[in-house]
């Protein structure tokens, strides 16, 4: 055991400060040893070690370790580096889980910066119609007749299942019954920034603004300090919320230092209406109310101009680009390269999986983000694979103001990561890991997902959810929704 | 046995003429019975019966059978209909293969209308650069230093593997050593329209135009009448082929009634150059030479105007839209809805998987085709899921002039079909089968592929190819190519 301690110490020095900090933390913990556990498991043990993989860190220097390891302890990354630096003299049982990921790819878990998870149950209900027809004839009636807490639970479970399988480890949600969403997200072992929706008409959960505020406050209080759930407030948009509703929602969020989620400048109509009504663009209007800030996550931001970009960058407001949704609903093309150049934080999202996507596939979203910019600018250099992957990881983390916790594989960060197989016909040969990930690999190549150090997906099974029951229930809801529209 | 005969006859009447014709054909065959075979296997037997599935026929009336069957005999479809019409009184061994596809989806095999299969070996070699830099610094040097017959064989094998897994049963190819491509395509059990490339500089295979013509003629002769391989002539484009080369290539093809494959109006530069040089658009230039026709498959057709569309429709020339490639290389957006409205035959293709996609995934291509039109026209109705699926099946067949043989599940057509699982989280609930297929399902959902009645993919394995050897070889070529560019 002494040798092991020395071994660890020697390695810790090689691996830098974070590992050393980890070691000291362990030493303290040794006092609280559980009876029956081998001491070194508590003292020096790691929860998870992934070895022999290509590690794409997305850290500040964008290090890629061709044969690297990730060492995880108590939900956090202890260190990352070349496997050769690991001194493999430990007894096998030293790590609770060792994954030999030879020939595989390890990436930070993907961050879906904007969705409405429970809308999975309306996936493909109606497509290829105008936004207005889609909303008024299908989505609103279907929601009015079907959405209740139980529905939201099952819809969130289905979404979590699809997202985990697709490599998403953190998602940002705006819906109703958000406390149920939070419970189901936590049960699925996912990380969520979950916003209870504020609108100026009766919602499926809360029928008045007072009820929304009360529900919202309770929701924020309940989840304060939770390691996985970040309770948020989600005033829908400047066109569905009055100035008062916006101010109330923002004030509530800021009272609890909670994130604020809002749709901003999604459509030309929203932009034109804001100009007409407020004599300001949607972004400038929010700014004029003092509502832009480093706690805001603004979904879409399609219709923003140069001065809007300056406001967004200065306020450190996060923007979330949703290429699939913007294409599907013909909302417009966000000026992503210009936003990035202006210093705006830009993440990536799928939007809801009903009528505006229709899935929760962040790997496809990266591919689409790059290709959409190229064709819009008529320049293949407009947005590249590396930038697209950044938007789904470290830039996405910045957009949702969690860049100190997630988005890259670095010592001290939450251990949210995914492992992709590289043995499919579409995965070979491999010349450039960014290109391959964005333009060739598929969500289906994801073999393992780890969230907060916990393996939630492995060997074809999501370990936190009852897949069969969820899919059966989704089919049941599908029939119910269809019948409700007849 | 008598009962069976009667049973079949009764059903044959229900199922219509095709089945009756099939029955008579069988009766004749009974003379040539192989010793040891049970007579009814030869006389009345079917090779394959798929039951209990949702059958999306893509026939003239776009019939969908919610619980349907497809009956295949000797590589062709005998009949398609509701499973309830089947009289299940036959002995089990009657069909060589019975697939109970309960809860699954059966579609016509997808048609990849334009690719360069062997370029799989350059997948992702370099992306996110201008077309010029990509070609001159990477693709041309890599091809010059690496492409030989053996390389083309392995590249085609890799492509076939990826395509079969992704539901493509027919592909249209333009490359070098096309006889090797044909051999490998046939060995993979795929259907191919395979064009030997004609260019005005020395190709990796043929160094002079005379050599190209001689190779081309031998190639066409060799494969005449083959059930899977349609040998074609592929003059690259009006900008890489002189008028003489074009005329020679077309004359050769027409001498043998072979298809002609050509890139047409892919980039603005091609369009502008043609205007400057020929005072005609690329399409009008081909027309002026008498080279448009019902035997031509024109890839891309991005830069075509209204009068070009009229020419293409009148000539019954097929066009193949490649949304992924057009986005990736920033070539422009083809006017697909206008082409369809003008009566042009429009199929769908992936283009080569190096730098312009980077995969051979026709399911993604459908999704992209619809979304690209919606955003370009700023109208979510611009191109729908049904139209996208048509372009990958029956319209695609029309575009490559094979609509009498493939593209739909109808009596008398070649039995090229795919079976998709519907049990993944992203597959439920299912409201609309076209929407689901195009916007939610993935190539990875394809579980079975049948080409000419032969099961080539099933239970996760491509039965015609050595997957492990191909992937290992692709990695080897990847290293070789990379080294060759240093």
Tab-separated table of N, CA and C in Angstrom, chain B residues 108-120 123 156 158-174 178 185 190-195 261 263 297-300 319-325 346-354 356-366 388-402 406-407 416 418 443 451:
chain	number	residue	atom	x	y	z
B	108	UNK	N	-39.093	0.975	-49.845
B	108	UNK	CA	-38.246	0.612	-50.983
B	108	UNK	C	-36.799	0.938	-50.627
B	109	UNK	N	-35.863	0.163	-51.122
B	109	UNK	CA	-34.455	0.481	-50.899
B	109	UNK	C	-34.156	1.885	-51.392
B	110	UNK	N	-33.269	2.580	-50.685
B	110	UNK	CA	-32.962	3.967	-51.054
B	110	UNK	C	-31.999	3.995	-52.243
B	111	UNK	N	-32.133	5.037	-53.025
B	111	UNK	CA	-31.329	5.176	-54.239
B	111	UNK	C	-30.403	6.379	-54.080
B	112	UNK	N	-29.119	6.113	-54.003
B	112	UNK	CA	-28.128	7.191	-53.914
B	112	UNK	C	-27.752	7.570	-55.348
B	113	UNK	N	-28.307	8.670	-55.807
B	113	UNK	CA	-28.231	9.033	-57.220
B	113	UNK	C	-26.911	9.613	-57.690
B	114	UNK	N	-26.018	9.903	-56.753
B	114	UNK	CA	-24.722	10.454	-57.177
B	114	UNK	C	-23.688	10.299	-56.083
B	115	UNK	N	-22.646	9.545	-56.379
B	115	UNK	CA	-21.530	9.464	-55.437
B	115	UNK	C	-20.252	9.070	-56.162
B	116	UNK	N	-19.180	9.079	-55.404
B	116	UNK	CA	-17.889	8.587	-55.868
B	116	UNK	C	-17.445	7.644	-54.760
B	117	UNK	N	-17.885	6.404	-54.867
B	117	UNK	CA	-17.829	5.479	-53.730
B	117	UNK	C	-16.428	5.325	-53.150
B	118	UNK	N	-15.458	5.144	-54.010
B	118	UNK	CA	-14.113	4.828	-53.506
B	118	UNK	C	-13.490	5.991	-52.748
B	119	UNK	N	-14.098	7.164	-52.845
B	119	UNK	CA	-13.580	8.315	-52.088
B	119	UNK	C	-13.838	8.194	-50.581
B	120	UNK	N	-14.551	7.138	-50.181
B	120	UNK	CA	-14.635	6.856	-48.740
B	120	UNK	C	-13.255	6.856	-48.107
B	123	UNK	N	-12.311	10.127	-46.749
B	123	UNK	CA	-13.327	10.731	-45.879
B	123	UNK	C	-12.703	11.664	-44.827
B	156	UNK	N	-14.477	0.972	-52.665
B	156	UNK	CA	-15.833	0.597	-53.052
B	156	UNK	C	-16.441	-0.367	-52.039
B	158	UNK	N	-15.727	-0.517	-48.866
B	158	UNK	CA	-16.066	0.270	-47.674
B	158	UNK	C	-17.374	1.039	-47.910
B	159	UNK	N	-17.481	1.625	-49.103
B	159	UNK	CA	-18.695	2.387	-49.430
B	159	UNK	C	-19.916	1.469	-49.454
B	160	UNK	N	-19.757	0.297	-50.041
B	160	UNK	CA	-20.878	-0.645	-50.132
B	160	UNK	C	-21.343	-1.041	-48.736
B	161	UNK	N	-20.381	-1.270	-47.875
B	161	UNK	CA	-20.675	-1.632	-46.484
B	161	UNK	C	-21.502	-0.534	-45.828
B	162	UNK	N	-21.042	0.689	-45.966
B	162	UNK	CA	-21.738	1.820	-45.353
B	162	UNK	C	-23.113	2.024	-45.989
B	163	UNK	N	-23.172	1.895	-47.306
B	163	UNK	CA	-24.442	2.125	-47.993
B	163	UNK	C	-25.467	1.060	-47.652
B	164	UNK	N	-25.064	-0.192	-47.663
B	164	UNK	CA	-26.009	-1.277	-47.340
B	164	UNK	C	-26.549	-1.092	-45.928
B	165	UNK	N	-25.668	-0.815	-44.991
B	165	UNK	CA	-26.106	-0.578	-43.606
B	165	UNK	C	-27.040	0.620	-43.519
B	166	UNK	N	-26.843	1.570	-44.416
B	166	UNK	CA	-27.653	2.783	-44.393
B	166	UNK	C	-28.876	2.712	-45.286
B	167	UNK	N	-29.186	1.528	-45.826
B	167	UNK	CA	-30.429	1.364	-46.558
B	167	UNK	C	-30.368	1.679	-48.042
B	168	UNK	N	-29.189	1.986	-48.546
B	168	UNK	CA	-29.062	2.225	-49.982
B	168	UNK	C	-28.935	0.875	-50.686
B	169	UNK	N	-29.783	0.669	-51.668
B	169	UNK	CA	-29.731	-0.599	-52.397
B	169	UNK	C	-29.231	-0.399	-53.830
B	170	UNK	N	-29.373	0.835	-54.329
B	170	UNK	CA	-28.853	1.183	-55.654
B	170	UNK	C	-28.034	2.456	-55.528
B	171	UNK	N	-26.863	2.475	-56.156
B	171	UNK	CA	-26.113	3.733	-56.165
B	171	UNK	C	-25.571	4.030	-57.549
B	172	UNK	N	-25.361	5.314	-57.763
B	172	UNK	CA	-24.850	5.798	-59.045
B	172	UNK	C	-23.450	6.337	-58.783
B	173	UNK	N	-22.479	5.790	-59.486
B	173	UNK	CA	-21.082	6.080	-59.177
B	173	UNK	C	-20.348	6.663	-60.375
B	174	UNK	N	-19.449	7.582	-60.109
B	174	UNK	CA	-18.537	8.095	-61.132
B	174	UNK	C	-17.139	8.036	-60.548
B	178	UNK	N	-13.592	1.679	-63.149
B	178	UNK	CA	-14.996	1.394	-62.856
B	178	UNK	C	-15.339	-0.092	-63.031
B	185	UNK	N	-19.166	-4.114	-56.534
B	185	UNK	CA	-20.588	-3.834	-56.310
B	185	UNK	C	-21.397	-5.121	-56.437
B	190	UNK	N	-25.022	-5.432	-54.432
B	190	UNK	CA	-25.726	-4.156	-54.626
B	190	UNK	C	-26.037	-3.923	-56.098
B	191	UNK	N	-27.004	-3.037	-56.300
B	191	UNK	CA	-27.340	-2.600	-57.643
B	191	UNK	C	-26.592	-1.294	-57.911
B	192	UNK	N	-25.958	-1.199	-59.069
B	192	UNK	CA	-25.177	0.003	-59.340
B	192	UNK	C	-25.311	0.492	-60.769
B	193	UNK	N	-25.378	1.798	-60.907
B	193	UNK	CA	-25.238	2.447	-62.215
B	193	UNK	C	-23.860	3.090	-62.157
B	194	UNK	N	-22.918	2.481	-62.869
B	194	UNK	CA	-21.506	2.755	-62.599
B	194	UNK	C	-20.841	3.332	-63.832
B	195	UNK	N	-20.366	4.557	-63.701
B	195	UNK	CA	-19.845	5.255	-64.872
B	195	UNK	C	-18.341	5.429	-64.842
B	261	UNK	N	-23.614	9.672	-67.164
B	261	UNK	CA	-23.575	10.396	-65.888
B	261	UNK	C	-22.667	11.609	-66.047
B	263	UNK	N	-21.663	15.712	-64.181
B	263	UNK	CA	-21.917	16.832	-63.265
B	263	UNK	C	-22.414	18.011	-64.102
B	297	UNK	N	-28.080	11.321	-66.590
B	297	UNK	CA	-28.268	11.614	-65.169
B	297	UNK	C	-27.321	12.764	-64.825
B	298	UNK	N	-27.911	13.911	-64.563
B	298	UNK	CA	-27.124	15.126	-64.332
B	298	UNK	C	-27.045	15.411	-62.838
B	299	UNK	N	-25.852	15.312	-62.289
B	299	UNK	CA	-25.687	15.541	-60.849
B	299	UNK	C	-25.637	17.031	-60.553
B	300	UNK	N	-26.260	17.407	-59.467
B	300	UNK	CA	-26.272	18.760	-58.901
B	300	UNK	C	-27.346	19.679	-59.486
B	319	UNK	N	-32.138	14.664	-62.837
B	319	UNK	CA	-31.253	15.515	-62.036
B	319	UNK	C	-31.103	14.882	-60.662
B	320	UNK	N	-29.931	14.998	-60.112
B	320	UNK	CA	-29.720	14.461	-58.771
B	320	UNK	C	-29.251	15.579	-57.839
B	321	UNK	N	-30.064	15.830	-56.844
B	321	UNK	CA	-29.807	16.877	-55.861
B	321	UNK	C	-28.922	16.321	-54.743
B	322	UNK	N	-27.912	17.083	-54.356
B	322	UNK	CA	-26.966	16.647	-53.316
B	322	UNK	C	-26.877	17.723	-52.232
B	323	UNK	N	-27.882	17.785	-51.362
B	323	UNK	CA	-27.930	18.912	-50.427
B	323	UNK	C	-26.712	19.017	-49.516
B	324	UNK	N	-26.257	17.895	-49.001
B	324	UNK	CA	-25.130	17.936	-48.077
B	324	UNK	C	-23.885	18.495	-48.762
B	325	UNK	N	-23.611	17.991	-49.934
B	325	UNK	CA	-22.441	18.445	-50.688
B	325	UNK	C	-22.565	19.914	-51.060
B	346	UNK	N	-36.233	14.500	-60.343
B	346	UNK	CA	-35.207	14.890	-59.368
B	346	UNK	C	-34.984	13.793	-58.327
B	347	UNK	N	-33.784	13.275	-58.311
B	347	UNK	CA	-33.399	12.294	-57.305
B	347	UNK	C	-32.536	12.938	-56.234
B	348	UNK	N	-31.929	12.084	-55.417
B	348	UNK	CA	-31.177	12.566	-54.267
B	348	UNK	C	-29.862	11.789	-54.181
B	349	UNK	N	-28.789	12.481	-53.828
B	349	UNK	CA	-27.510	11.790	-53.703
B	349	UNK	C	-26.671	12.354	-52.585
B	350	UNK	N	-25.646	11.596	-52.204
B	350	UNK	CA	-24.763	12.047	-51.122
B	350	UNK	C	-23.543	12.763	-51.660
B	351	UNK	N	-23.254	12.594	-52.949
B	351	UNK	CA	-21.969	12.975	-53.516
B	351	UNK	C	-20.886	12.146	-52.825
B	352	UNK	N	-19.640	12.390	-53.192
B	352	UNK	CA	-18.539	11.625	-52.601
B	352	UNK	C	-18.401	11.929	-51.120
B	353	UNK	N	-17.938	10.939	-50.365
B	353	UNK	CA	-17.877	11.120	-48.916
B	353	UNK	C	-16.586	11.783	-48.436
B	354	UNK	N	-15.859	12.431	-49.310
B	354	UNK	CA	-14.632	13.114	-48.881
B	354	UNK	C	-14.819	14.611	-49.070
B	356	UNK	N	-17.184	16.514	-48.940
B	356	UNK	CA	-18.446	17.073	-49.400
B	356	UNK	C	-19.641	16.409	-48.739
B	357	UNK	N	-19.408	15.833	-47.527
B	357	UNK	CA	-20.590	15.234	-46.895
B	357	UNK	C	-20.413	15.001	-45.388
B	358	UNK	N	-19.670	14.135	-44.816
B	358	UNK	CA	-18.686	13.171	-45.260
B	358	UNK	C	-19.119	11.726	-45.064
B	359	UNK	N	-20.325	11.427	-45.426
B	359	UNK	CA	-20.761	10.041	-45.300
B	359	UNK	C	-21.668	9.688	-46.469
B	360	UNK	N	-22.248	8.517	-46.415
B	360	UNK	CA	-23.098	8.048	-47.512
B	360	UNK	C	-24.495	7.768	-46.963
B	361	UNK	N	-24.960	8.684	-46.145
B	361	UNK	CA	-26.161	8.458	-45.346
B	361	UNK	C	-27.373	9.100	-46.022
B	362	UNK	N	-28.156	8.300	-46.714
B	362	UNK	CA	-29.303	8.818	-47.468
B	362	UNK	C	-30.452	9.254	-46.558
B	363	UNK	N	-30.498	8.719	-45.348
B	363	UNK	CA	-31.554	9.145	-44.425
B	363	UNK	C	-31.295	10.599	-44.005
B	364	UNK	N	-30.056	10.904	-43.689
B	364	UNK	CA	-29.694	12.294	-43.393
B	364	UNK	C	-29.926	13.186	-44.605
B	365	UNK	N	-29.637	12.660	-45.769
B	365	UNK	CA	-29.769	13.461	-46.993
B	365	UNK	C	-31.226	13.872	-47.221
B	366	UNK	N	-32.159	12.985	-46.898
B	366	UNK	CA	-33.586	13.327	-47.024
B	366	UNK	C	-33.940	14.467	-46.081
B	388	UNK	N	-39.316	14.413	-49.950
B	388	UNK	CA	-37.918	14.011	-49.715
B	388	UNK	C	-37.767	12.496	-49.844
B	389	UNK	N	-38.744	11.767	-49.289
B	389	UNK	CA	-38.680	10.307	-49.394
B	389	UNK	C	-38.886	9.869	-50.853
B	390	UNK	N	-39.741	10.582	-51.559
B	390	UNK	CA	-39.920	10.280	-52.986
B	390	UNK	C	-38.601	10.432	-53.745
B	391	UNK	N	-37.882	11.508	-53.432
B	391	UNK	CA	-36.617	11.751	-54.128
B	391	UNK	C	-35.598	10.653	-53.864
B	392	UNK	N	-35.718	10.014	-52.715
B	392	UNK	CA	-34.778	8.940	-52.374
B	392	UNK	C	-35.266	7.580	-52.864
B	393	UNK	N	-36.500	7.537	-53.405
B	393	UNK	CA	-37.054	6.239	-53.840
B	393	UNK	C	-37.589	6.349	-55.275
B	394	UNK	N	-38.883	6.579	-55.429
B	394	UNK	CA	-39.460	6.487	-56.767
B	394	UNK	C	-39.025	7.629	-57.688
B	395	UNK	N	-38.919	8.852	-57.135
B	395	UNK	CA	-38.426	9.957	-57.964
B	395	UNK	C	-36.947	9.743	-58.306
B	396	UNK	N	-36.224	9.205	-57.339
B	396	UNK	CA	-34.821	8.878	-57.566
B	396	UNK	C	-34.680	7.848	-58.676
B	397	UNK	N	-35.593	6.884	-58.686
B	397	UNK	CA	-35.590	5.872	-59.749
B	397	UNK	C	-35.870	6.532	-61.096
B	398	UNK	N	-36.817	7.472	-61.108
B	398	UNK	CA	-37.119	8.201	-62.351
B	398	UNK	C	-35.898	9.008	-62.810
B	399	UNK	N	-35.210	9.598	-61.840
B	399	UNK	CA	-34.045	10.426	-62.182
B	399	UNK	C	-32.932	9.598	-62.813
B	400	UNK	N	-32.861	8.321	-62.453
B	400	UNK	CA	-31.816	7.489	-63.063
B	400	UNK	C	-32.420	6.536	-64.103
B	401	UNK	N	-33.667	6.840	-64.489
B	401	UNK	CA	-34.328	6.138	-65.593
B	401	UNK	C	-34.530	4.652	-65.316
B	402	UNK	N	-34.792	4.324	-64.059
B	402	UNK	CA	-35.022	2.931	-63.692
B	402	UNK	C	-36.354	2.765	-62.974
B	406	UNK	N	-37.182	-0.255	-60.222
B	406	UNK	CA	-36.972	-0.063	-58.774
B	406	UNK	C	-37.683	1.209	-58.283
B	407	UNK	N	-37.559	1.503	-57.024
B	407	UNK	CA	-38.047	2.768	-56.463
B	407	UNK	C	-39.370	2.668	-55.733
B	416	UNK	N	-36.011	-4.773	-54.076
B	416	UNK	CA	-35.018	-3.988	-53.331
B	416	UNK	C	-35.778	-3.291	-52.209
B	418	UNK	N	-35.942	-2.271	-47.685
B	418	UNK	CA	-35.278	-2.189	-46.387
B	418	UNK	C	-36.319	-2.266	-45.271
B	443	UNK	N	-30.209	6.291	-40.175
B	443	UNK	CA	-29.676	5.158	-40.932
B	443	UNK	C	-29.468	3.960	-39.997
B	451	UNK	N	-31.738	-6.894	-51.554
B	451	UNK	CA	-31.501	-6.404	-52.910
B	451	UNK	C	-31.723	-7.554	-53.884
